[in-house]
CSV table of C-alpha atoms in Angstrom, one decimal:
chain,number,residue,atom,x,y,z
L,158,UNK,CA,-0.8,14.2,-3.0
L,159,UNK,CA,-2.4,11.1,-1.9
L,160,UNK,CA,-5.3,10.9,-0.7
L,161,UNK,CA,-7.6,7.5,0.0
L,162,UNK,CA,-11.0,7.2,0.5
L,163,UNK,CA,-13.7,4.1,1.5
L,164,UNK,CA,-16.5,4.8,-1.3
L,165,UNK,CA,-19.8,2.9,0.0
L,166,UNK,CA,-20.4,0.2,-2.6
L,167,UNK,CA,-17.1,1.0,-4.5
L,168,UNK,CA,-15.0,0.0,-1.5
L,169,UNK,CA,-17.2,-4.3,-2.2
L,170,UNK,CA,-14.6,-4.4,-4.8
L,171,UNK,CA,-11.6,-6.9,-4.6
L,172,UNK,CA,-8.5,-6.0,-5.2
L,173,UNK,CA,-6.4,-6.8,-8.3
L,174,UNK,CA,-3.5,-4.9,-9.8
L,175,UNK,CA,-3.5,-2.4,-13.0
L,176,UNK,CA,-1.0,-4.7,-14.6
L,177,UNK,CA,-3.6,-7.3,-14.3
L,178,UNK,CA,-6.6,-5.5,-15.4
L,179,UNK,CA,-7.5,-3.5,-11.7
L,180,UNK,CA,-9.2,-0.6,-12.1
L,181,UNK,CA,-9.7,2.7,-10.2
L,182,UNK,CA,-12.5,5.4,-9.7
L,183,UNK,CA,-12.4,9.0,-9.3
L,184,UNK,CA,-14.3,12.5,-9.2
L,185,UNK,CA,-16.1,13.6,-12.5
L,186,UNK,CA,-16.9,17.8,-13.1
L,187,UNK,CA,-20.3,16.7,-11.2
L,188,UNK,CA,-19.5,15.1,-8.3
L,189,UNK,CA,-20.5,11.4,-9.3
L,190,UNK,CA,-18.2,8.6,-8.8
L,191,UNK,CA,-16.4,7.2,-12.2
L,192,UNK,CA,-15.1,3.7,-12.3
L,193,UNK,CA,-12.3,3.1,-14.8
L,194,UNK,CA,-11.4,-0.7,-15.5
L,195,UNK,CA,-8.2,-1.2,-17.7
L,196,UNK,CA,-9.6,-3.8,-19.8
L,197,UNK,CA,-12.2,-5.4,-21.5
L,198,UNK,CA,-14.8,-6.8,-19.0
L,199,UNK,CA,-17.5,-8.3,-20.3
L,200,UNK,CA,-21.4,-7.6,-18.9
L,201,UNK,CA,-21.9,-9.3,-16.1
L,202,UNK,CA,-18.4,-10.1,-14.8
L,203,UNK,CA,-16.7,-9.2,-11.8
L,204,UNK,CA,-14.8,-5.8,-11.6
L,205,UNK,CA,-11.9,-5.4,-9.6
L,206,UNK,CA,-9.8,-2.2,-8.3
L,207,UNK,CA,-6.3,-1.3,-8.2
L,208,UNK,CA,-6.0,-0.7,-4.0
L,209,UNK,CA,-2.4,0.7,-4.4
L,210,UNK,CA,1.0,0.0,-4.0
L,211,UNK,CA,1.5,-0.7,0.4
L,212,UNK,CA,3.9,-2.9,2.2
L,213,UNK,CA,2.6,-6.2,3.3
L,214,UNK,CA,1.8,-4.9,7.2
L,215,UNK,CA,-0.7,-2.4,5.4
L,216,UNK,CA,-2.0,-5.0,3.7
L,217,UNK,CA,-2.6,-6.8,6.5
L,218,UNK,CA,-3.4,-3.6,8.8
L,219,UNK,CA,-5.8,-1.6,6.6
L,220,UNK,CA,-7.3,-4.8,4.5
L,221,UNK,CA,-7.1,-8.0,6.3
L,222,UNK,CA,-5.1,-9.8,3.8
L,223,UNK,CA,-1.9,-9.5,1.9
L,224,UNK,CA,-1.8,-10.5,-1.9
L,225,UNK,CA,-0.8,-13.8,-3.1
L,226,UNK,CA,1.5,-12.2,-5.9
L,227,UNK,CA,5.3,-10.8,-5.2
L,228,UNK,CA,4.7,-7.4,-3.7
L,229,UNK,CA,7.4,-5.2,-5.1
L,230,UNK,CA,6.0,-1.8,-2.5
L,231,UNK,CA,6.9,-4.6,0.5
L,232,UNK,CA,9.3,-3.5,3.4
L,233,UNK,CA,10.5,-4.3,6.7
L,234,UNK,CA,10.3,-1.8,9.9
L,235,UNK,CA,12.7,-2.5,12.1
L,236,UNK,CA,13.2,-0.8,15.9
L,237,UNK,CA,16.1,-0.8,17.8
L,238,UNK,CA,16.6,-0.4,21.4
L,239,UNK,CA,18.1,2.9,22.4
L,240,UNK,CA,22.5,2.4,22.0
L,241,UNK,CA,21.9,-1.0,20.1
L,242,UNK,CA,24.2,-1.5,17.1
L,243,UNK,CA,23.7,-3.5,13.7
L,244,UNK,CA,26.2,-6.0,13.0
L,245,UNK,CA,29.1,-5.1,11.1
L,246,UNK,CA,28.7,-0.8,12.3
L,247,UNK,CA,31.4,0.9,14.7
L,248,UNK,CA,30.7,2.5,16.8
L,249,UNK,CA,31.8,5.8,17.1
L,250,UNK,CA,31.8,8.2,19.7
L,251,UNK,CA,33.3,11.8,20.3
L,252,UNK,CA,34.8,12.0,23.9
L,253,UNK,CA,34.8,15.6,24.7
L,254,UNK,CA,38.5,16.6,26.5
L,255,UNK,CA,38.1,17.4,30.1
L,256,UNK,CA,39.1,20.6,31.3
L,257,UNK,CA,41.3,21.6,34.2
């Protein structure tokens, strides 16, 4: 289960993959908020978190932006009118035998 939340002053963070030292924050047994970075940062620089892996229009829908780096989670939606048909498909279609 996935669940996301926007975290007042956690949620200032930029974003920045795990592979490339994005963090993430969680619950503790008391309630409090605990931010886990995945590498050394030294005192005083900036801390970055891990937003998740999202398609590009997620990105762009939920954040604003879309990351300069290849985004393997990206896809493509596509909708089709109603009796359309992709290029190279058959169509197929069961005729039902009229009675008489």
């Amino acid at each position: 289960l996935v669940t996301r939340h926007l975290v007042p002053l956690v949620d200032l963070a930029n974003h920045c993959p795990v592979m490339d030292g994005g963090g993430s924050f969680s619950l503790d047994s008391h309630g409090y908020i605990c931010l886990k970075v995945h590498r050394d940062t030294p005192m005083g620089a900036e801390v970055f978190l891990d937003y998740g892996g999202r398609s590009n229009e997620d990105w762009l829908l939920h954040y604003g932006f879309m990351p300069f780096q290849h985004n393997i989670y990206d896809s493509v939606s596509l909708v089709l009118p109603h009796g359309a048909q992709v290029e190279g498909e058959r169509e197929t279609q069961t005729h039902g035998s009229e009675g008489g």
